[in-house]
Amino acid sequence: ELKVEQNPLFLSMQEGKNYTIYCNYSTTSDRLYWYRQDPGKSLESLFVLLSNGAVKQEGRLMASLDTKARLSTLHITAAVHDLSATYFCAENTNTGNQFYFGTGTSLTVIP
Amino acid sequence: DVKVTQSSRYLVKRTGEKVFLECVQDMDHENMFWYRQDPGLGLRLIYFSYDVKMKEKGDIPEGYSVSREKKERFSLILESASTNQTSMYLCASSSEGRGASPLHFGNGTRLTVT
């Protein structure tokens, strides 16, 4: 059974601190995606990681992919309140069309 | 920018009613998807379609059907709504195959079945 696991599920952190969200997946997929969801809103694409060793950065967020370990990480640097949201990772299966999502990590950044 | 539009933001329906959720995308994407989102369960795939008139079951298709008569439109149908179908429904689209295109989501329809 395909499985995408994120941890932690809930994360409360102070402004200015660093933290990492982990995404483990069970297939041999080399496609991994990160999304952000604000309360009451839909999902917005953050990063698309397409190969082993891929690293993408946008502002205070950096995502990486290790296909051998079947692990992706989303690293938050010097968190600010605006980053408070739920973050999802999703893998795209090797057969092509399906995306499988983790359960999400709810991030709260405290002033 | 890709736009995925879901026809209703909020819907309240009674048990046993037939419910239609409509989704339209404007980027000529081949693939379209319906997910439901529930607290603690993440997003679960109901159905997806990779071409007009084609459909594939996802992980939780029971109680749902879909229709894709035109490339830009993908409808989710609840034949006889039940209270356990109260949820947030998200439509998404992506371009063909395993390219770099992520899913593009609509704003969601929050359905309450009473």
PDB file of C-alpha atoms in Angstrom:
ATOM      1  CA  GLU A   1       0.000   0.000   0.000  1.00  0.00           C
ATOM      2  CA  LEU A   2       1.294   3.392  -0.967  1.00  0.00           C
ATOM      3  CA  LYS A   3       1.996   5.512   2.028  1.00  0.00           C
ATOM      4  CA  VAL A   4       3.250   9.031   2.605  1.00  0.00           C
ATOM      5  CA  GLU A   5       4.052   9.928   6.190  1.00  0.00           C
ATOM      6  CA  GLN A   6       4.829  13.339   7.537  1.00  0.00           C
ATOM      7  CA  ASN A   7       6.169  14.313  10.899  1.00  0.00           C
ATOM      8  CA  PRO A   8       5.544  16.077  13.019  1.00  0.00           C
ATOM      9  CA  LEU A   9       1.801  16.456  12.553  1.00  0.00           C
ATOM     10  CA  PHE A  10       1.729  19.577  14.674  1.00  0.00           C
ATOM     11  CA  LEU A  11       4.544  22.038  15.135  1.00  0.00           C
ATOM     12  CA  SER A  12       4.580  25.128  17.289  1.00  0.00           C
ATOM     13  CA  MET A  13       7.722  27.203  17.008  1.00  0.00           C
ATOM     14  CA  GLN A  14       8.926  30.615  18.009  1.00  0.00           C
ATOM     15  CA  GLU A  15       9.725  33.314  15.546  1.00  0.00           C
ATOM     16  CA  GLY A  16      13.363  33.280  14.534  1.00  0.00           C
ATOM     17  CA  LYS A  17      13.883  29.563  15.116  1.00  0.00           C
ATOM     18  CA  ASN A  18      14.746  26.866  12.598  1.00  0.00           C
ATOM     19  CA  TYR A  19      12.959  23.576  12.117  1.00  0.00           C
ATOM     20  CA  THR A  20      12.546  20.710   9.657  1.00  0.00           C
ATOM     21  CA  ILE A  21       9.450  18.843   8.528  1.00  0.00           C
ATOM     22  CA  TYR A  22      10.013  15.292   7.311  1.00  0.00           C
ATOM     23  CA  CYS A  23       8.195  13.398   4.585  1.00  0.00           C
ATOM     24  CA  ASN A  24       8.761   9.675   4.143  1.00  0.00           C
ATOM     25  CA  TYR A  25       7.210   7.801   1.262  1.00  0.00           C
ATOM     26  CA  SER A  26       6.994   4.150   0.421  1.00  0.00           C
ATOM     27  CA  THR A  27       7.511   3.873  -3.336  1.00  0.00           C
ATOM     28  CA  THR A  28      10.502   4.324  -5.627  1.00  0.00           C
ATOM     29  CA  SER A  29       9.080   7.578  -6.948  1.00  0.00           C
ATOM     30  CA  ASP A  30      11.470  10.369  -7.917  1.00  0.00           C
ATOM     31  CA  ARG A  31       8.811  13.078  -7.900  1.00  0.00           C
ATOM     32  CA  LEU A  32       7.929  14.870  -4.722  1.00  0.00           C
ATOM     33  CA  TYR A  33       5.830  17.996  -4.215  1.00  0.00           C
ATOM     34  CA  TRP A  34       5.273  20.367  -1.329  1.00  0.00           C
ATOM     35  CA  TYR A  35       2.095  22.371  -0.847  1.00  0.00           C
ATOM     36  CA  ARG A  36       0.931  25.004   1.581  1.00  0.00           C
ATOM     37  CA  GLN A  37      -2.639  25.414   2.825  1.00  0.00           C
ATOM     38  CA  ASP A  38      -3.845  28.435   4.779  1.00  0.00           C
ATOM     39  CA  PRO A  39      -6.908  27.981   7.024  1.00  0.00           C
ATOM     40  CA  GLY A  40     -10.102  27.831   5.004  1.00  0.00           C
ATOM     41  CA  LYS A  41      -8.234  27.986   1.734  1.00  0.00           C
ATOM     42  CA  SER A  42      -7.071  25.560  -0.917  1.00  0.00           C
ATOM     43  CA  LEU A  43      -3.613  24.121  -1.524  1.00  0.00           C
ATOM     44  CA  GLU A  44      -0.910  26.157  -3.170  1.00  0.00           C
ATOM     45  CA  SER A  45       2.124  24.553  -4.805  1.00  0.00           C
ATOM     46  CA  LEU A  46       5.441  25.444  -3.144  1.00  0.00           C
ATOM     47  CA  PHE A  47       8.092  23.134  -4.583  1.00  0.00           C
ATOM     48  CA  VAL A  48       8.462  20.459  -7.221  1.00  0.00           C
ATOM     49  CA  LEU A  49      11.401  18.078  -6.686  1.00  0.00           C
ATOM     50  CA  LEU A  50      12.138  15.948  -9.713  1.00  0.00           C
ATOM     51  CA  SER A  51      15.299  13.967  -8.998  1.00  0.00           C
ATOM     52  CA  ASN A  52      17.498  12.564  -6.297  1.00  0.00           C
ATOM     53  CA  GLY A  53      19.451  15.323  -4.582  1.00  0.00           C
ATOM     54  CA  ALA A  54      17.124  18.070  -5.808  1.00  0.00           C
ATOM     55  CA  VAL A  55      17.068  21.151  -3.614  1.00  0.00           C
ATOM     56  CA  LYS A  56      14.738  24.113  -4.030  1.00  0.00           C
ATOM     57  CA  GLN A  57      14.602  27.294  -1.977  1.00  0.00           C
ATOM     58  CA  GLU A  58      12.086  30.092  -1.721  1.00  0.00           C
ATOM     59  CA  GLY A  59      12.563  32.696   0.970  1.00  0.00           C
ATOM     60  CA  ARG A  60      12.776  30.999   4.366  1.00  0.00           C
ATOM     61  CA  LEU A  61      11.759  27.589   3.032  1.00  0.00           C
ATOM     62  CA  MET A  62      14.062  24.997   1.519  1.00  0.00           C
ATOM     63  CA  ALA A  63      13.004  21.570   0.267  1.00  0.00           C
ATOM     64  CA  SER A  64      15.210  18.612  -0.596  1.00  0.00           C
ATOM     65  CA  LEU A  65      14.756  15.102  -1.909  1.00  0.00           C
ATOM     66  CA  ASP A  66      16.680  11.903  -1.184  1.00  0.00           C
ATOM     67  CA  THR A  67      15.143   9.167  -3.312  1.00  0.00           C
ATOM     68  CA  LYS A  68      17.426   6.462  -1.915  1.00  0.00           C
ATOM     69  CA  ALA A  69      16.160   7.139   1.590  1.00  0.00           C
ATOM     70  CA  ARG A  70      12.636   7.893   0.248  1.00  0.00           C
ATOM     71  CA  LEU A  71      12.759  11.077   2.263  1.00  0.00           C
ATOM     72  CA  SER A  72      12.012  14.707   1.569  1.00  0.00           C
ATOM     73  CA  THR A  73      12.536  17.527   4.016  1.00  0.00           C
ATOM     74  CA  LEU A  74      11.128  21.028   4.266  1.00  0.00           C
ATOM     75  CA  HIS A  75      13.459  23.227   6.273  1.00  0.00           C
ATOM     76  CA  ILE A  76      12.263  26.471   7.803  1.00  0.00           C
ATOM     77  CA  THR A  77      14.864  29.105   8.558  1.00  0.00           C
ATOM     78  CA  ALA A  78      14.223  31.944  11.022  1.00  0.00           C
ATOM     79  CA  ALA A  79      10.482  31.380  11.101  1.00  0.00           C
ATOM     80  CA  VAL A  80       8.073  34.291  10.867  1.00  0.00           C
ATOM     81  CA  HIS A  81       4.365  34.395  11.695  1.00  0.00           C
ATOM     82  CA  ASP A  82       3.394  34.496   8.000  1.00  0.00           C
ATOM     83  CA  LEU A  83       4.647  30.930   7.628  1.00  0.00           C
ATOM     84  CA  SER A  84       1.869  29.625   9.884  1.00  0.00           C
ATOM     85  CA  ALA A  85      -0.082  27.172   7.697  1.00  0.00           C
ATOM     86  CA  THR A  86      -0.481  23.467   7.024  1.00  0.00           C
ATOM     87  CA  TYR A  87       2.202  21.934   4.805  1.00  0.00           C
ATOM     88  CA  PHE A  88       1.630  18.825   2.738  1.00  0.00           C
ATOM     89  CA  CYS A  89       4.027  16.669   0.815  1.00  0.00           C
ATOM     90  CA  ALA A  90       2.828  14.506  -2.048  1.00  0.00           C
ATOM     91  CA  GLU A  91       4.472  11.939  -4.249  1.00  0.00           C
ATOM     92  CA  ASN A  92       3.700  11.290  -7.881  1.00  0.00           C
ATOM     93  CA  THR A  93       3.676   7.586  -8.624  1.00  0.00           C
ATOM     94  CA  ASN A  94       5.958   6.069 -11.220  1.00  0.00           C
ATOM     95  CA  THR A  95       2.931   5.123 -13.302  1.00  0.00           C
ATOM     96  CA  GLY A  96       2.323   8.787 -13.801  1.00  0.00           C
ATOM     97  CA  ASN A  97      -1.029  10.188 -12.989  1.00  0.00           C
ATOM     98  CA  GLN A  98      -1.716   9.739  -9.325  1.00  0.00           C
ATOM     99  CA  PHE A  99      -0.565  11.934  -6.473  1.00  0.00           C
ATOM    100  CA  TYR A 100      -0.550  10.637  -2.899  1.00  0.00           C
ATOM    101  CA  PHE A 101      -0.555  13.077  -0.025  1.00  0.00           C
ATOM    102  CA  GLY A 102       0.785  13.008   3.481  1.00  0.00           C
ATOM    103  CA  THR A 103      -1.540  13.923   6.347  1.00  0.00           C
ATOM    104  CA  GLY A 104      -0.046  17.384   6.618  1.00  0.00           C
ATOM    105  CA  THR A 105       1.969  19.301   9.221  1.00  0.00           C
ATOM    106  CA  SER A 106       0.168  22.125  10.953  1.00  0.00           C
ATOM    107  CA  LEU A 107       2.733  24.838  11.684  1.00  0.00           C
ATOM    108  CA  THR A 108       2.109  27.667  14.128  1.00  0.00           C
ATOM    109  CA  VAL A 109       4.764  30.335  14.498  1.00  0.00           C
ATOM    110  CA  ILE A 110       4.497  32.172  17.794  1.00  0.00           C
ATOM    111  CA  PRO A 111       5.726  35.767  18.111  1.00  0.00           C
TER     112      PRO A 111
ATOM    113  CA  ASP B   1      -1.862  31.377 -14.220  1.00  0.00           C
ATOM    114  CA  VAL B   2      -3.790  28.127 -14.110  1.00  0.00           C
ATOM    115  CA  LYS B   3      -7.258  28.583 -12.814  1.00  0.00           C
ATOM    116  CA  VAL B   4      -9.347  25.795 -11.387  1.00  0.00           C
ATOM    117  CA  THR B   5     -12.841  26.921 -10.497  1.00  0.00           C
ATOM    118  CA  GLN B   6     -15.256  25.016  -8.312  1.00  0.00           C
ATOM    119  CA  SER B   7     -18.832  26.120  -8.715  1.00  0.00           C
ATOM    120  CA  SER B   8     -19.786  26.318  -5.048  1.00  0.00           C
ATOM    121  CA  ARG B   9     -17.817  27.325  -1.997  1.00  0.00           C
ATOM    122  CA  TYR B  10     -20.383  26.019   0.488  1.00  0.00           C
ATOM    123  CA  LEU B  11     -23.228  23.570   0.023  1.00  0.00           C
ATOM    124  CA  VAL B  12     -25.791  22.205   2.441  1.00  0.00           C
ATOM    125  CA  LYS B  13     -27.759  19.179   1.294  1.00  0.00           C
ATOM    126  CA  ARG B  14     -30.130  16.714   2.857  1.00  0.00           C
ATOM    127  CA  THR B  15     -29.514  12.996   3.246  1.00  0.00           C
ATOM    128  CA  GLY B  16     -30.580  11.129   0.115  1.00  0.00           C
ATOM    129  CA  GLU B  17     -30.276  14.084  -2.247  1.00  0.00           C
ATOM    130  CA  LYS B  18     -28.310  13.805  -5.457  1.00  0.00           C
ATOM    131  CA  VAL B  19     -25.451  16.291  -5.352  1.00  0.00           C
ATOM    132  CA  PHE B  20     -23.372  17.660  -8.215  1.00  0.00           C
ATOM    133  CA  LEU B  21     -20.011  19.314  -7.629  1.00  0.00           C
ATOM    134  CA  GLU B  22     -18.641  21.042 -10.701  1.00  0.00           C
ATOM    135  CA  CYS B  23     -15.051  21.873 -11.551  1.00  0.00           C
ATOM    136  CA  VAL B  24     -13.672  23.753 -14.550  1.00  0.00           C
ATOM    137  CA  GLN B  25     -10.024  24.370 -15.474  1.00  0.00           C
ATOM    138  CA  ASP B  26      -8.778  26.798 -18.083  1.00  0.00           C
ATOM    139  CA  MET B  27      -5.302  25.438 -18.915  1.00  0.00           C
ATOM    140  CA  ASP B  28      -6.165  22.581 -21.230  1.00  0.00           C
ATOM    141  CA  HIS B  29      -4.899  20.057 -18.684  1.00  0.00           C
ATOM    142  CA  GLU B  30      -5.385  16.398 -19.471  1.00  0.00           C
ATOM    143  CA  ASN B  31      -5.621  15.173 -15.881  1.00  0.00           C
ATOM    144  CA  MET B  32      -8.295  16.138 -13.405  1.00  0.00           C
ATOM    145  CA  PHE B  33      -8.834  14.884  -9.884  1.00  0.00           C
ATOM    146  CA  TRP B  34     -11.336  14.923  -7.057  1.00  0.00           C
ATOM    147  CA  TYR B  35     -10.083  14.683  -3.480  1.00  0.00           C
ATOM    148  CA  ARG B  36     -11.831  14.945  -0.170  1.00  0.00           C
ATOM    149  CA  GLN B  37     -10.090  16.443   2.820  1.00  0.00           C
ATOM    150  CA  ASP B  38     -10.959  15.497   6.378  1.00  0.00           C
ATOM    151  CA  PRO B  39      -9.174  16.462   9.600  1.00  0.00           C
ATOM    152  CA  GLY B  40      -6.492  13.952  10.516  1.00  0.00           C
ATOM    153  CA  LEU B  41      -6.887  12.043   7.244  1.00  0.00           C
ATOM    154  CA  GLY B  42      -5.240  14.425   4.810  1.00  0.00           C
ATOM    155  CA  LEU B  43      -6.336  14.353   1.181  1.00  0.00           C
ATOM    156  CA  ARG B  44      -7.838  11.188  -0.180  1.00  0.00           C
ATOM    157  CA  LEU B  45      -8.317  10.583  -3.879  1.00  0.00           C
ATOM    158  CA  ILE B  46     -11.882   9.812  -4.935  1.00  0.00           C
ATOM    159  CA  TYR B  47     -11.643   9.673  -8.721  1.00  0.00           C
ATOM    160  CA  PHE B  48      -9.399  10.991 -11.431  1.00  0.00           C
ATOM    161  CA  SER B  49      -9.597  11.349 -15.179  1.00  0.00           C
ATOM    162  CA  TYR B  50      -6.776  11.474 -17.706  1.00  0.00           C
ATOM    163  CA  ASP B  51      -8.894  12.185 -20.750  1.00  0.00           C
ATOM    164  CA  VAL B  52     -12.395  13.073 -21.851  1.00  0.00           C
ATOM    165  CA  LYS B  53     -14.856  10.317 -20.988  1.00  0.00           C
ATOM    166  CA  MET B  54     -12.117   8.410 -19.137  1.00  0.00           C
ATOM    167  CA  LYS B  55     -12.196   7.886 -15.393  1.00  0.00           C
ATOM    168  CA  GLU B  56     -10.293   5.888 -12.832  1.00  0.00           C
ATOM    169  CA  LYS B  57     -11.212   5.057  -9.273  1.00  0.00           C
ATOM    170  CA  GLY B  58      -9.060   6.447  -6.540  1.00  0.00           C
ATOM    171  CA  ASP B  59      -8.826   5.187  -2.988  1.00  0.00           C
ATOM    172  CA  ILE B  60     -12.359   5.980  -1.823  1.00  0.00           C
ATOM    173  CA  PRO B  61     -14.775   5.880  -4.803  1.00  0.00           C
ATOM    174  CA  GLU B  62     -17.704   4.294  -2.958  1.00  0.00           C
ATOM    175  CA  GLY B  63     -20.789   6.479  -2.999  1.00  0.00           C
ATOM    176  CA  TYR B  64     -19.411   8.727  -5.737  1.00  0.00           C
ATOM    177  CA  SER B  65     -19.383   8.865  -9.498  1.00  0.00           C
ATOM    178  CA  VAL B  66     -17.829  11.295 -11.958  1.00  0.00           C
ATOM    179  CA  SER B  67     -18.429  12.677 -15.396  1.00  0.00           C
ATOM    180  CA  ARG B  68     -16.008  14.185 -17.876  1.00  0.00           C
ATOM    181  CA  GLU B  69     -17.794  15.098 -21.081  1.00  0.00           C
ATOM    182  CA  LYS B  70     -15.478  17.981 -21.956  1.00  0.00           C
ATOM    183  CA  LYS B  71     -11.776  18.330 -21.335  1.00  0.00           C
ATOM    184  CA  GLU B  72     -12.126  21.388 -19.131  1.00  0.00           C
ATOM    185  CA  ARG B  73     -14.912  20.109 -16.897  1.00  0.00           C
ATOM    186  CA  PHE B  74     -14.927  17.324 -14.311  1.00  0.00           C
ATOM    187  CA  SER B  75     -18.026  16.715 -12.219  1.00  0.00           C
ATOM    188  CA  LEU B  76     -18.323  14.764  -8.987  1.00  0.00           C
ATOM    189  CA  ILE B  77     -21.706  13.226  -8.273  1.00  0.00           C
ATOM    190  CA  LEU B  78     -23.007  11.976  -4.967  1.00  0.00           C
ATOM    191  CA  GLU B  79     -25.847   9.709  -6.026  1.00  0.00           C
ATOM    192  CA  SER B  80     -27.526   9.693  -2.627  1.00  0.00           C
ATOM    193  CA  ALA B  81     -25.794  11.958  -0.145  1.00  0.00           C
ATOM    194  CA  SER B  82     -25.097  10.636   3.331  1.00  0.00           C
ATOM    195  CA  THR B  83     -23.883  12.377   6.462  1.00  0.00           C
ATOM    196  CA  ASN B  84     -20.485  10.654   6.235  1.00  0.00           C
ATOM    197  CA  GLN B  85     -19.918  12.526   2.996  1.00  0.00           C
ATOM    198  CA  THR B  86     -19.812  15.816   4.856  1.00  0.00           C
ATOM    199  CA  SER B  87     -16.345  17.055   3.956  1.00  0.00           C
ATOM    200  CA  MET B  88     -14.220  19.529   2.041  1.00  0.00           C
ATOM    201  CA  TYR B  89     -14.003  18.530  -1.624  1.00  0.00           C
ATOM    202  CA  LEU B  90     -11.053  19.685  -3.673  1.00  0.00           C
ATOM    203  CA  CYS B  91     -10.763  19.545  -7.435  1.00  0.00           C
ATOM    204  CA  ALA B  92      -7.335  19.654  -9.079  1.00  0.00           C
ATOM    205  CA  SER B  93      -5.793  19.436 -12.522  1.00  0.00           C
ATOM    206  CA  SER B  94      -2.364  18.714 -13.966  1.00  0.00           C
ATOM    207  CA  SER B  95      -0.812  18.407 -17.371  1.00  0.00           C
ATOM    208  CA  GLU B  96      -0.209  15.073 -19.032  1.00  0.00           C
ATOM    209  CA  GLY B  97       2.081  12.385 -17.725  1.00  0.00           C
ATOM    210  CA  ARG B  98       4.874  12.788 -15.209  1.00  0.00           C
ATOM    211  CA  GLY B  99       6.163  16.157 -16.151  1.00  0.00           C
ATOM    212  CA  ALA B 100       7.109  18.892 -13.749  1.00  0.00           C
ATOM    213  CA  SER B 101       3.562  20.122 -13.404  1.00  0.00           C
ATOM    214  CA  PRO B 102       2.236  19.961  -9.869  1.00  0.00           C
ATOM    215  CA  LEU B 103      -1.443  19.723  -9.126  1.00  0.00           C
ATOM    216  CA  HIS B 104      -3.363  22.979  -9.370  1.00  0.00           C
ATOM    217  CA  PHE B 105      -6.227  23.123  -6.928  1.00  0.00           C
ATOM    218  CA  GLY B 106      -9.560  24.877  -6.887  1.00  0.00           C
ATOM    219  CA  ASN B 107     -10.755  26.731  -3.796  1.00  0.00           C
ATOM    220  CA  GLY B 108     -12.712  23.783  -2.508  1.00  0.00           C
ATOM    221  CA  THR B 109     -16.365  23.078  -1.782  1.00  0.00           C
ATOM    222  CA  ARG B 110     -17.350  22.552   1.808  1.00  0.00           C
ATOM    223  CA  LEU B 111     -20.299  20.173   1.717  1.00  0.00           C
ATOM    224  CA  THR B 112     -22.528  19.574   4.704  1.00  0.00           C
ATOM    225  CA  VAL B 113     -25.061  16.755   4.533  1.00  0.00           C
ATOM    226  CA  THR B 114     -27.774  16.954   7.182  1.00  0.00           C
TER     227      THR B 114
END
